[in-house]
Coordinates of C-alpha atoms in Angstrom, one line a residue:
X1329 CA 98.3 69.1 124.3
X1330 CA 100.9 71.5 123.3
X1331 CA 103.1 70.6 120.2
X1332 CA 105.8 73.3 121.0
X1333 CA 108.7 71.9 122.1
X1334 CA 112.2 72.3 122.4
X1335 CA 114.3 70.0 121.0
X1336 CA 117.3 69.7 123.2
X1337 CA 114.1 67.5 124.3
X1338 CA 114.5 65.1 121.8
X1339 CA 116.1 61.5 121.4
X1340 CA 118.5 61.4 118.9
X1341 CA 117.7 59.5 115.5
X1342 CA 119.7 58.9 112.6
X1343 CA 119.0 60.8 109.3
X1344 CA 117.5 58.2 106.6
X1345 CA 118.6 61.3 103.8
X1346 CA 118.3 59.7 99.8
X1347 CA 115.7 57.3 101.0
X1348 CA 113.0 58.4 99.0
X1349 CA 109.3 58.4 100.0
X1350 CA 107.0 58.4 97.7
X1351 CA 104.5 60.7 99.0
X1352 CA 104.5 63.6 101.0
X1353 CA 102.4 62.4 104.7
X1354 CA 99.1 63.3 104.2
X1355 CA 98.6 64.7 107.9
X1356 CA 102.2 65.7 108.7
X1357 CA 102.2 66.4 112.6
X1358 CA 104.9 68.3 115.0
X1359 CA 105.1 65.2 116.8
X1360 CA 106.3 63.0 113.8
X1361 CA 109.2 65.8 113.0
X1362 CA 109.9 65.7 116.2
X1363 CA 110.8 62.3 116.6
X1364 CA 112.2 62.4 113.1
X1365 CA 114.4 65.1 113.1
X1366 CA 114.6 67.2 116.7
X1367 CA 117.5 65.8 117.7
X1368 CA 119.5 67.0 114.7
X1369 CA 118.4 70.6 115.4
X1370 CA 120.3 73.4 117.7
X1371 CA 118.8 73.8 121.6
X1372 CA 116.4 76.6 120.7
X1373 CA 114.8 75.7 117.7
X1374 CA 110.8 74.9 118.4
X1375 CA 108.7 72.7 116.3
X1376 CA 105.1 73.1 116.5
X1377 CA 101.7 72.7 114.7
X1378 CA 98.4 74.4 114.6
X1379 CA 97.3 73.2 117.9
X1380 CA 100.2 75.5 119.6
X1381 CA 99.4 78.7 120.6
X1382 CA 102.3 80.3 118.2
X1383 CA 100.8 78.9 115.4
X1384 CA 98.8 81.5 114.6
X1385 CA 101.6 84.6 114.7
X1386 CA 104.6 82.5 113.3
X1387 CA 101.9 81.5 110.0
X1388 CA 100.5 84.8 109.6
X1389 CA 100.9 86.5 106.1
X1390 CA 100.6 90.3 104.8
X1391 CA 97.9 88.4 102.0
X1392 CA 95.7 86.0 103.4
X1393 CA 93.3 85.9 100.6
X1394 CA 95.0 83.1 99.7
X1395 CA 97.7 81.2 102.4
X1396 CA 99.6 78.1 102.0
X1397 CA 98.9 74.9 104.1
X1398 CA 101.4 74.8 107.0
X1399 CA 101.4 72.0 108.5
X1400 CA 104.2 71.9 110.8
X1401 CA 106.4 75.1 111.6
X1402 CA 109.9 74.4 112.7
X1403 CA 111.3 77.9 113.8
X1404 CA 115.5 77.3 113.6
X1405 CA 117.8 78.2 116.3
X1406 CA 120.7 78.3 114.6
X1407 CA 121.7 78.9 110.3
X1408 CA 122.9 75.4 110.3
X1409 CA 119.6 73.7 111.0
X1410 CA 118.2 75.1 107.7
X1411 CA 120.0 72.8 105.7
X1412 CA 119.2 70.0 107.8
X1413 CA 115.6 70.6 108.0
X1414 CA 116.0 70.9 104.0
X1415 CA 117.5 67.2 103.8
X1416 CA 115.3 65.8 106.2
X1417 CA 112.2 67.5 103.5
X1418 CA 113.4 65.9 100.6
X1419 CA 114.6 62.5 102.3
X1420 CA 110.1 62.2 103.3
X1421 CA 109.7 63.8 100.0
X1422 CA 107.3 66.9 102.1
X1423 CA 107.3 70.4 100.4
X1424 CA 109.3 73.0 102.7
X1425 CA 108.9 77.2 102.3
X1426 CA 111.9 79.3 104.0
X1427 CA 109.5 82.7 105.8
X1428 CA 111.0 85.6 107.4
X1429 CA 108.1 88.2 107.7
X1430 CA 105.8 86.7 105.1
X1431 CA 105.0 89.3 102.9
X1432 CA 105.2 87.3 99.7
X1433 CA 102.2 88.3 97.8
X1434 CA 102.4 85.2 95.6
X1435 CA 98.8 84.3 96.1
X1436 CA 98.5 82.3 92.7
X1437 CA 101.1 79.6 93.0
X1438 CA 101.6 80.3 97.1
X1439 CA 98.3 79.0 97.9
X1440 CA 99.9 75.3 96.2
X1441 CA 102.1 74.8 99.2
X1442 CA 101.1 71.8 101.7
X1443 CA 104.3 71.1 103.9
X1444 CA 106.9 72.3 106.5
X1445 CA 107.7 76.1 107.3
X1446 CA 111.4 76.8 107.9
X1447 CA 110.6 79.8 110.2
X1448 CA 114.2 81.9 110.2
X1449 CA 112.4 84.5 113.0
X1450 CA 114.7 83.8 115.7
X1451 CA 118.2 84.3 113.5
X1452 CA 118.4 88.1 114.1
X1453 CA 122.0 88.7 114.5
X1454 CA 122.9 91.8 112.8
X1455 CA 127.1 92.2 113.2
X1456 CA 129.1 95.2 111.7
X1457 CA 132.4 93.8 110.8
X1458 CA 135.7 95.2 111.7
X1459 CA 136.7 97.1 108.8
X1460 CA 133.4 98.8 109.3
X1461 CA 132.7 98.7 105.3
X1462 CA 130.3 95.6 105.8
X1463 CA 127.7 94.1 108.1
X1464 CA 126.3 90.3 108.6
X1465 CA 122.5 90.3 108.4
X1466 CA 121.4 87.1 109.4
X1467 CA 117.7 85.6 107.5
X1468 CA 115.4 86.7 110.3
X1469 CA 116.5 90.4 110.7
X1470 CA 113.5 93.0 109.3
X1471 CA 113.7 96.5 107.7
X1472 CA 113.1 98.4 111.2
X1473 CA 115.3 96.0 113.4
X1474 CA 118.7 96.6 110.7
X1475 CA 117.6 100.4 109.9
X1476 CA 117.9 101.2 114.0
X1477 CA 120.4 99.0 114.7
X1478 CA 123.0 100.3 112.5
X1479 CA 122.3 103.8 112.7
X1480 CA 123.2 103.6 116.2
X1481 CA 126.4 102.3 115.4
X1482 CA 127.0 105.7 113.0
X1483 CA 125.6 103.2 109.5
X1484 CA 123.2 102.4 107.2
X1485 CA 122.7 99.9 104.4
X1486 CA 120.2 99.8 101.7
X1487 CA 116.6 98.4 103.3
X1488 CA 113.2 98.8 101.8
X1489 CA 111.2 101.6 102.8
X1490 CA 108.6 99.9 105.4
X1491 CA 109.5 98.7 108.6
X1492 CA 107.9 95.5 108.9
X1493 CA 109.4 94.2 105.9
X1494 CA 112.0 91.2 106.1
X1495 CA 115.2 91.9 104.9
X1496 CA 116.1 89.0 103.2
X1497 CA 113.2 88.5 100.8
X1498 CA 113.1 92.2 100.0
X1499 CA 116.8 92.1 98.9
X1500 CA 116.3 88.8 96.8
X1501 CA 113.8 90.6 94.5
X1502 CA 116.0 94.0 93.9
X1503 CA 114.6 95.6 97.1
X1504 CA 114.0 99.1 96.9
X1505 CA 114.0 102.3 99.6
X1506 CA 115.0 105.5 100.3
X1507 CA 118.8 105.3 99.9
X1508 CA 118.5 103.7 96.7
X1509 CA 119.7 107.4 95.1
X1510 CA 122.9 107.2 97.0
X1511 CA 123.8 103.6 97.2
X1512 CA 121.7 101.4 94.9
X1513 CA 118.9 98.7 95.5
X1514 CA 119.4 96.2 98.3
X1515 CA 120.6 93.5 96.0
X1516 CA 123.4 96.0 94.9
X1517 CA 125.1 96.2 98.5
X1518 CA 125.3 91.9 98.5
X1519 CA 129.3 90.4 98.9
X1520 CA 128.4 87.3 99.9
X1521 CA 125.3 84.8 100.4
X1522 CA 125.6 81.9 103.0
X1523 CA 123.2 79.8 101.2
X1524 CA 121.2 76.5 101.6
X1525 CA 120.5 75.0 98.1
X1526 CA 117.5 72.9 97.3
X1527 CA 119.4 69.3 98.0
X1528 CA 120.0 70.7 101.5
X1529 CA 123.8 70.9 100.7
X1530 CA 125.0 74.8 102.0
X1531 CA 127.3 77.3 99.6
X1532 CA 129.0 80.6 100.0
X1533 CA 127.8 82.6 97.1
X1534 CA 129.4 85.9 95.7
X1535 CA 131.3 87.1 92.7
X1536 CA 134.1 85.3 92.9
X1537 CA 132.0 82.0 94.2
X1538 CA 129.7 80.7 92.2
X1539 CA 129.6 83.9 90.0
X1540 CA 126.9 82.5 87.8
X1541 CA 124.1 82.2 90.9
X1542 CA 125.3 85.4 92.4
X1543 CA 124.4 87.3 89.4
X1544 CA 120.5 85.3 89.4
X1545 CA 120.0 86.1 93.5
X1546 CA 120.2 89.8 92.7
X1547 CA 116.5 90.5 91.7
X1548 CA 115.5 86.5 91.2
X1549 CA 117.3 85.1 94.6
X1550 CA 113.9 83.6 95.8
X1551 CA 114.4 80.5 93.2
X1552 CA 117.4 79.0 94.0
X1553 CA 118.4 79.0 97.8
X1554 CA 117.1 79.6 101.5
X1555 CA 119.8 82.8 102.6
X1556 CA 120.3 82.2 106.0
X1557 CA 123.3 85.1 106.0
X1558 CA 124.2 87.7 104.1
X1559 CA 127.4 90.1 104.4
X1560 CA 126.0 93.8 102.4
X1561 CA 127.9 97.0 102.2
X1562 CA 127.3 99.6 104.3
X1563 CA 127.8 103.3 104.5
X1564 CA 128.3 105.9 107.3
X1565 CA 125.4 107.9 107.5
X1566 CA 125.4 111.2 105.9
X1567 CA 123.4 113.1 107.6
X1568 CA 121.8 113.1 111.7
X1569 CA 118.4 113.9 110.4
X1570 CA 116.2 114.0 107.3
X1571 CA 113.9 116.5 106.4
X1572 CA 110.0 115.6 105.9
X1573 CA 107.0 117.6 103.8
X1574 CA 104.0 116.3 103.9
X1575 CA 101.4 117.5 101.4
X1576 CA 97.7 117.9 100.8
X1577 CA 96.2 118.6 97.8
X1578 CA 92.0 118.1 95.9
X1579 CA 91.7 116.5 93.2
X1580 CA 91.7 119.8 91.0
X1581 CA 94.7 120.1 91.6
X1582 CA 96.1 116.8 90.3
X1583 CA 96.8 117.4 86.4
X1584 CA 99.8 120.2 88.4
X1585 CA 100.9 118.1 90.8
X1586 CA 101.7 115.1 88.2
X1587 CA 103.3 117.6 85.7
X1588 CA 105.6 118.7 89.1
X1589 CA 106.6 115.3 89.8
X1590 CA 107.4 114.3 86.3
X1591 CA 110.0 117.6 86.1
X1592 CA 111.2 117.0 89.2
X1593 CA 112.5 113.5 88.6
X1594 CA 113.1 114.1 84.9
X1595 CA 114.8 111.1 83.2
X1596 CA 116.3 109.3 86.7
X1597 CA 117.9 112.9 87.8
X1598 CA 115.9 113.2 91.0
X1599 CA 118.4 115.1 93.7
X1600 CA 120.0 111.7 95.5
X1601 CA 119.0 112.8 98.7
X1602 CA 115.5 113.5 98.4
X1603 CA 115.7 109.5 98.7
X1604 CA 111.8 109.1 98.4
X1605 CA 108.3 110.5 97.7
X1606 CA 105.3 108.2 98.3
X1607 CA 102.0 109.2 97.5
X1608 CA 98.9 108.5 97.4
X1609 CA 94.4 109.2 96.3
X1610 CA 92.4 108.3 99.6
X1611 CA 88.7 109.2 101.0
X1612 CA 90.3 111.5 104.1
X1613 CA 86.7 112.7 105.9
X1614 CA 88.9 115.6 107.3
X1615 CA 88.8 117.2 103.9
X1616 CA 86.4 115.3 101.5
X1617 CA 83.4 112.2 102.2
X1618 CA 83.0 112.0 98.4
X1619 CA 86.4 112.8 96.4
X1620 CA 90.0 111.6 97.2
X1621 CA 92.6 113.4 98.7
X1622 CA 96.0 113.6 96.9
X1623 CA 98.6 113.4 99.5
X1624 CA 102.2 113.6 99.1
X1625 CA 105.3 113.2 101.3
X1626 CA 109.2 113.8 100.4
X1627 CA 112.1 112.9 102.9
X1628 CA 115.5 114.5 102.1
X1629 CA 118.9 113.4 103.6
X1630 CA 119.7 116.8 105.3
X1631 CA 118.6 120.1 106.9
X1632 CA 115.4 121.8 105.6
X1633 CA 116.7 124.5 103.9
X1634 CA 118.6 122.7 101.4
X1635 CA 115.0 120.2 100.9
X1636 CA 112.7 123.3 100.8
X1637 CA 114.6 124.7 97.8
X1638 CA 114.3 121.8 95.6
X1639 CA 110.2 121.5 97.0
X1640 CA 109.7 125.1 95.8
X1641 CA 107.5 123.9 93.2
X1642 CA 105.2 121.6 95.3
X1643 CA 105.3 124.5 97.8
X1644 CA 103.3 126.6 95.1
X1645 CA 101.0 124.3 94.8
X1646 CA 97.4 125.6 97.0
X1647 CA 97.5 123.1 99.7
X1648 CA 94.5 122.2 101.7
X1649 CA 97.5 121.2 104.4
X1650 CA 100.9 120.2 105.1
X1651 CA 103.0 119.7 108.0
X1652 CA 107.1 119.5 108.0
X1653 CA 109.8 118.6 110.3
X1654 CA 113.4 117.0 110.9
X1655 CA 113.8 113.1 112.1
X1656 CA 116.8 111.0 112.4
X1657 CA 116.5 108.4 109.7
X1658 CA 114.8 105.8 111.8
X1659 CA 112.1 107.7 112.3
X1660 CA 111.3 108.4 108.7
X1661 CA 108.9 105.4 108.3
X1662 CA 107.0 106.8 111.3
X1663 CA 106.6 110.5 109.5
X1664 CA 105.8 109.2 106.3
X1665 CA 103.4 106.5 107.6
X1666 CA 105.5 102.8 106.9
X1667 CA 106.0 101.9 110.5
X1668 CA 104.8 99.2 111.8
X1669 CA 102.2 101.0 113.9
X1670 CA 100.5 102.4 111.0
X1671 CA 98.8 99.2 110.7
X1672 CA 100.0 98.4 107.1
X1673 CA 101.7 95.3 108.1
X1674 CA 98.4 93.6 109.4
X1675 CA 97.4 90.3 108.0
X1676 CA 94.1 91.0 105.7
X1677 CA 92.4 89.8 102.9
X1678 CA 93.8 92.3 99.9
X1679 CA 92.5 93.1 96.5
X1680 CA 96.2 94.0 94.9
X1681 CA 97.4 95.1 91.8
X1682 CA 101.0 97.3 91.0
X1683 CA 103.0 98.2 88.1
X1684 CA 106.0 100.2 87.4
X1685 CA 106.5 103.6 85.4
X1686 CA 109.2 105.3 84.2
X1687 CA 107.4 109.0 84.1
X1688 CA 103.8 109.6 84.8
X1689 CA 100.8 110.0 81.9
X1690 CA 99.0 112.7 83.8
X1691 CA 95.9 111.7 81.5
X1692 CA 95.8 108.2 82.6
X1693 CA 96.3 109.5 86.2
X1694 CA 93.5 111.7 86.0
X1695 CA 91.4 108.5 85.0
X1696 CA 92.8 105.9 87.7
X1697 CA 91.8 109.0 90.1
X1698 CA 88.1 109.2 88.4
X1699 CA 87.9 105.6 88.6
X1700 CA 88.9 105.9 92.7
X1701 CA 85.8 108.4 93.0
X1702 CA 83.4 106.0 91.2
X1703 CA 83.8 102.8 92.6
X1704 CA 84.2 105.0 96.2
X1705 CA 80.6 106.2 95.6
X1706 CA 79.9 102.6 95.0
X1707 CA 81.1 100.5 97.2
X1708 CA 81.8 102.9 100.4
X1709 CA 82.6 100.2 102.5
X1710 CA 86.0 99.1 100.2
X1711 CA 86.9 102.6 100.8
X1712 CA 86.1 103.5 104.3
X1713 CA 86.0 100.3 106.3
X1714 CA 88.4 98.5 103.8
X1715 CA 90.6 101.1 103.3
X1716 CA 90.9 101.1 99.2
X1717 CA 94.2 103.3 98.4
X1718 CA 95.8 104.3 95.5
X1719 CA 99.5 104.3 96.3
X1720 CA 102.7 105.8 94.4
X1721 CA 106.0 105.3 95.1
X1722 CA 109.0 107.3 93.6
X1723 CA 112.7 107.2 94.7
X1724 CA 116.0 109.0 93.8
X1725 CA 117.4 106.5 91.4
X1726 CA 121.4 107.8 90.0
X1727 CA 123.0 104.6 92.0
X1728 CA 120.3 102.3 90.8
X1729 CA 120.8 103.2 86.9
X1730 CA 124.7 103.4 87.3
X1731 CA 125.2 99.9 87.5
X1732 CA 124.6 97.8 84.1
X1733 CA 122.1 96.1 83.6
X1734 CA 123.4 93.2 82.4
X1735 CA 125.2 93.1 85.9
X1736 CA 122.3 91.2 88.0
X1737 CA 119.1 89.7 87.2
X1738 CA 117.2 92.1 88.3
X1739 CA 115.6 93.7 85.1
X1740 CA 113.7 97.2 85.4
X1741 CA 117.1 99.7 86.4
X1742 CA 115.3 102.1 84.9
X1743 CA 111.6 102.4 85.8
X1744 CA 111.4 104.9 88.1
X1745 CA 108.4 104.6 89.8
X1746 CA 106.4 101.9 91.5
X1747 CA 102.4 102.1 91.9
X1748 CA 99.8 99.9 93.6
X1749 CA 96.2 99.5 94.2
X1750 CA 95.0 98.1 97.7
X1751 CA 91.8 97.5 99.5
X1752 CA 91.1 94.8 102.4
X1753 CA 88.4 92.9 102.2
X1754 CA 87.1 91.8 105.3
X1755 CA 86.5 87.9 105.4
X1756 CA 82.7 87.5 104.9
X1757 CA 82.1 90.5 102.4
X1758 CA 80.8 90.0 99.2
X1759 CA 82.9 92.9 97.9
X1760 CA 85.7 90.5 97.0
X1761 CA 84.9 90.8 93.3
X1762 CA 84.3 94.1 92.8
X1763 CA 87.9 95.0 94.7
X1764 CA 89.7 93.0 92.2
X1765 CA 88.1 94.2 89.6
X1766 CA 88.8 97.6 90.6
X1767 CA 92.4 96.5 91.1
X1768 CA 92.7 95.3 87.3
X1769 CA 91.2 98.2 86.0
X1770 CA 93.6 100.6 88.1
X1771 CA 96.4 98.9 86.5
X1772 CA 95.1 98.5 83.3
X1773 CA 95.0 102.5 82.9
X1774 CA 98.6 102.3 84.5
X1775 CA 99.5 99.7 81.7
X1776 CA 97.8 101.6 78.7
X1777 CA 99.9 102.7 76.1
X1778 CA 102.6 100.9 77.0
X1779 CA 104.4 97.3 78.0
X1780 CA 104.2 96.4 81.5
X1781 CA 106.6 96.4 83.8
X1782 CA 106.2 94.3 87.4
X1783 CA 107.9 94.3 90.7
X1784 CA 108.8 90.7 91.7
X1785 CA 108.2 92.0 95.4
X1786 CA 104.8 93.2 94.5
X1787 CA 103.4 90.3 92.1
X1788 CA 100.3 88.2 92.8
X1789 CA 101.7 85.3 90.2
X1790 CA 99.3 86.7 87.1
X1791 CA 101.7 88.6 85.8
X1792 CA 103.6 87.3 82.6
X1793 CA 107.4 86.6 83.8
X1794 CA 108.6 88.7 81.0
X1795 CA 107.3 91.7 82.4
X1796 CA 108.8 90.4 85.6
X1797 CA 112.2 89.2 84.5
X1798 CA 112.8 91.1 81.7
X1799 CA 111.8 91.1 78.0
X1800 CA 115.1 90.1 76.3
X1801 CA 115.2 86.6 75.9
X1802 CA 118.1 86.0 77.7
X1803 CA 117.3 87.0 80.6
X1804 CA 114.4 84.0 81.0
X1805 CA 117.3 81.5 79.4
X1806 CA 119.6 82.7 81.7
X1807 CA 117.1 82.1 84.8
X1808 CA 116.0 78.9 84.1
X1809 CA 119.8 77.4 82.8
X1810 CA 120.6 78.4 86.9
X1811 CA 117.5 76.6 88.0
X1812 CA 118.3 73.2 85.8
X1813 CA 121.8 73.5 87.3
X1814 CA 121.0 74.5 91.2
X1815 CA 117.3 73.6 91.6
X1816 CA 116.5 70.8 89.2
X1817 CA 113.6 69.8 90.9
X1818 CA 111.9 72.9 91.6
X1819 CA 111.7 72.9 94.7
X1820 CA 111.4 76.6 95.4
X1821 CA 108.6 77.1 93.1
X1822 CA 106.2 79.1 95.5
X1823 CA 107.2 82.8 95.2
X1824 CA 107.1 84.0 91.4
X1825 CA 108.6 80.9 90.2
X1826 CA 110.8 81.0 86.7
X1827 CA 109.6 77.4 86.1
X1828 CA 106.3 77.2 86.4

C-alpha cells in the first residue's frame, strides 16, 4: 500500500494546536498525518513514509554515515503550509527538520532527529522583480536551478560554487562562491526573509523588521526559522563568458605552487574577478599510481587575455598538463568539476574534516600532502575505490571583507580560504576508522600553529562553536539571547546548534 497521497484527498479536521502531548508517537505513520493534518495543507503537497517509493530520493543526504530518523516526509505545496505543518509538530509534541537538498553535514547532533520532514523541494519559484535590482528565491530552489535561471534573464546573485547545493541552507551559514569578490557572500545580498519561527507563527525578517534576527540569519540562520522565501540582490552580469585554466602539477612541485598562491591572493587582494581557484592532491593513474597529483583550476569573469596575465605565474610553473577555455557562467561548475554530474552530490558514507585559512603554511602543506601518499599506499582502496581527496578552496574576497564584521553573525570575513578532507567509505568496509583518522590528522596539520577556524556549512558538530561563531564573547551571547527570545525551546537544534 502506497502512503503517497495527495491531500486535496483528505477530510477536513480541525487543528487541536496548544494541546500538548506528552510524547512524540513512537511509530509516527503517513497515514496518521494524513488524517491529522492533510486537509489543512495546499492541493499538491504529498505526505508519505518509507513504504512509498519517494521515500528513498526525498530522505537522501550528501552524509549518510550518519542520517536522521524520518519518519513521515510531508513535501509542501505551497510556503504557507510550512507553518502549519510546524503547529501541527508542536501541538503532537513530534520533532520536525525543514530539508531542501540535504547537505547538512551535521552528523553529530543530526543523527538525534526522530520526526517529520518538512520537504520544501517543490517551492522552486525563482521571480526577478520589477525594478530588476532583486529576485524572490523561494526555499526549494538549488545553486544550478537560480545560477541558469537568472543568467538567462541578463543576472546573477551570489550562489555557492556547486550545483547541487540548496540555496537556502547555503546562504543561512554565510554561503560562499565565485562572485563573492564582486558582490559578497550569499548572506550579504539578503533584504528580506519570509520566515516560519519555531511556534509555527510566520515573520518578515529584514533590517528594518526584526533587525535583531536579521543580523543572527546571516551566517547562523539555520537556528531560528524555516525560510520558505527570500528576496536577495542581484546584479547584471558582467561578463558573457568566464575564462577557465586548469592545471597539473607533481608533487615536486608543490612548495612553488603554494608560495604562488599565497602572492597571488596576498592579504584578501585577489583580482575580483578571478572569482575562484579550487584545488586539489588526488591519485590520477593518468600521471601517477603512487603519488598525488596537484591540480589546480581558476575561473575569471572575462576574456582570456586579461585572465592569462594575472596566471603568468602559475603558467611558469612545469605542468604535467592543462587545458583552458571560455564558458558562460553556468557552465563553470561543469569546467571546474562541481556539477551535478561530476558525481559529488551522490549520497555516501564520508570520512570529513575542513578548516579555514587565511594564507597557506607551505610546510604544513607539504606534510598534509606526505600524509595523502602514506595512508594512499596504505589503504588503496580509500583512495581509488573511495575516492580520498584533499580539496582547497580560495575565492576573491574585497566584497566579503568590506562589510563589518560586526554587521552579521557570520564570523570569519577574513579567512580566505576553505580546505577539506574527503573519502567515501563504502557501507560494509572496515576502513571506516582509518578514513577518519586520516581526516583528523589532515586537519590537525591544517590547525597547527594556529586557532581554528570552521565553516558552519562544512561542520560535522565536533567542532567547538567558538571556532564556529566566533571567538569574541559576544558573538555566542548575542546568538543564544536570539534563541531565548525566538526559539526558546530549541527546537531547531539539529544543524550546528548554538544551544546544545
Amino acid at each position: 500500500m502506497l502512503f503517497r497521497v495527495l491531500v486535496n484527498a483528505a477530510p477536513l479536521s480541525e487543528p487541536d494546536y496548544f494541546q500538548p502531548h506528552p510524547t512524540t508517537p513512537r511509530n509516527l505513520t503517513a497515514d496518521q498525518v494524513m488524517q491529522d493534518l492533510g486537509g489543512q495543507l495546499s492541493t499538491g503537497t504529498l505526505i508519505f513514509g518509507p513504504e512509498d517509493e519517494a521515500y528513498e530520493n526525498a530522505t537522501k543526504r550528501w552524509n549518510i554515515l550518519e542520517v536522521p530518523n524520518i519518519q513521515v516526509v510531508v513535501q509542501v505545496g505551497q510556503e504557507a503550509d510550512v507553518a502549519k505543518v510546524v503547529q501541527y509538530c508542536n501541538s503532537k509534541s513530534i520533532e520536525f527538520l525543514a530539508v531542501n537538498r540535504g547537505h547538512s553535514l551535521s552528523i553529530y547532533s543530526m543523527k538525534k532527529f526522530k520526526g517529520i520532514q518538512i520537504d520544501l523541494k517543490q517551492l522552486m519559484g525563482i521571480t526577478l522583480l520589477n525594478h530588476k535590482k532583486s529576485a524572490i528565491l523561494q526555499g526549494g530552489t538549488y545553486g544550478i536551478n537560480v545560477m541558469e535561471t537568472l543568467w538567462d534573464l541578463g543576472y546573477v546573485t551570489a550562489t555557492g560554487a556547486h550545483e547541487c547545493v540548496g540555496y537556502m541552507g547555503l546562504a543561512l551559514g554565510g554561503g560562499h562562491g565565485r562572485i563573492e569578490g564582486l558582490y559578497g557572500l550569499a548572506s550579504d545580498n539578503f533584504i528580506k526573509l519570509n520566515t516560519v519561527l519555531a511556534d509555527g507563527s510566520t515573520i518578515e525578517v529584514s533590517q528594518t523588521k526584526h533587525a535583531d534576527l536579521f543580523w543572527g540569519m546571516q551566517g547562523a540562520g539555520h537556528n531560528y526559522g524555516i525560510v520558505t522565501s527570500a528576496e536577495v540582490k542581484v546584479f547584471p552580469r558582467i561578463a558573457d563568458t568566464w575564462h577557465y585554466h586548469n592545471y597539473f602539477w607533481s608533487g615536486d612541485k608543490l612548495e612553488t605552487v603554494f608560495e604562488r598562491l599565497n602572492a597571488f591572493h596576498g592579504n584578501g587582494s585577489t583580482p575580483v574577478k578571478m572569482g575562484v581557484n579550487f584545488g586539489s592532491f588526488t591519485i590520477n593513474p593518468t600521471f601517477s599510481n603512487t603519488s598525488a597529483t596537484i591540480w589546480w583550476t581558476f575561473a575569471y569573469a572575462g576574456p582570456a587575455n586579461e585572465a592569462e596575465a594575472l596566471l603568468q605565474p602559475f603558467n611558469e610553473i612545469e605542468a604535467l598538463a592543462d587545458e583552458m577555455g571560455d564558458v558562460p557562467y553556468t557552465q563553470v561548475p561543469t569546467v571546474q568539476g562541481t556539477n551535478i554530474a561530476s558525481g559529488g552530490c551522490e549520497p555516501t558514507r564520508k570520512a570529513f574534516s575542513h578548516s579555514l585559512l587565511q594564507t597557506y603554511n607551505v610546510t604544513n602543506e607539504r606534510a598534509v600532502y606526505d600524509l595523502y601518499n602514506t595512508n594512499a599506499a596504505l589503504y588503496p582502496t580509500l583512495a581509488r575505490e573511495g575516492g580520498a581527496v584533499v580539496l582547497y578552496e580560495g575565492y576573491a574576497t574585497e566584497a566579503v571583507e568590506k562589510v563589518p564584521e560586526k554587521l552579521s553573525a557570520y564570523p570569519h570575513r577574513h579567512e580566505h580560504h576553505i580546505l577539506y578532507f574527503l573519502a567515501n567509505v563504502a557501507e560494509n568496509s572496515t576502513l571506516l576508522e582509518p578514513a577518519l583518522e586520516w581526516a583528523n590528522s589532515t586537519r590537525d596539520l591544517w590547525n597547527y600553529g594556529r586557532q581554528p577556524a570552521n565553516y558552519i556549512n562544512y561542520c560535522n558538530g565536533d567542532e567547538s562553536l567558538e571556532s564556529i561563531y566566533g571567538y569574541e564573547p559576544w558573538r555566542l551571547q548575542r546568538l543564544r539571547k536570539l534563541k531565548r527570545k525566538y526559539d526558546p525551546s530549541n527546537r531547531f537544534r539539529y544543524h550546528i546548534p548554538v544551544r546544545p
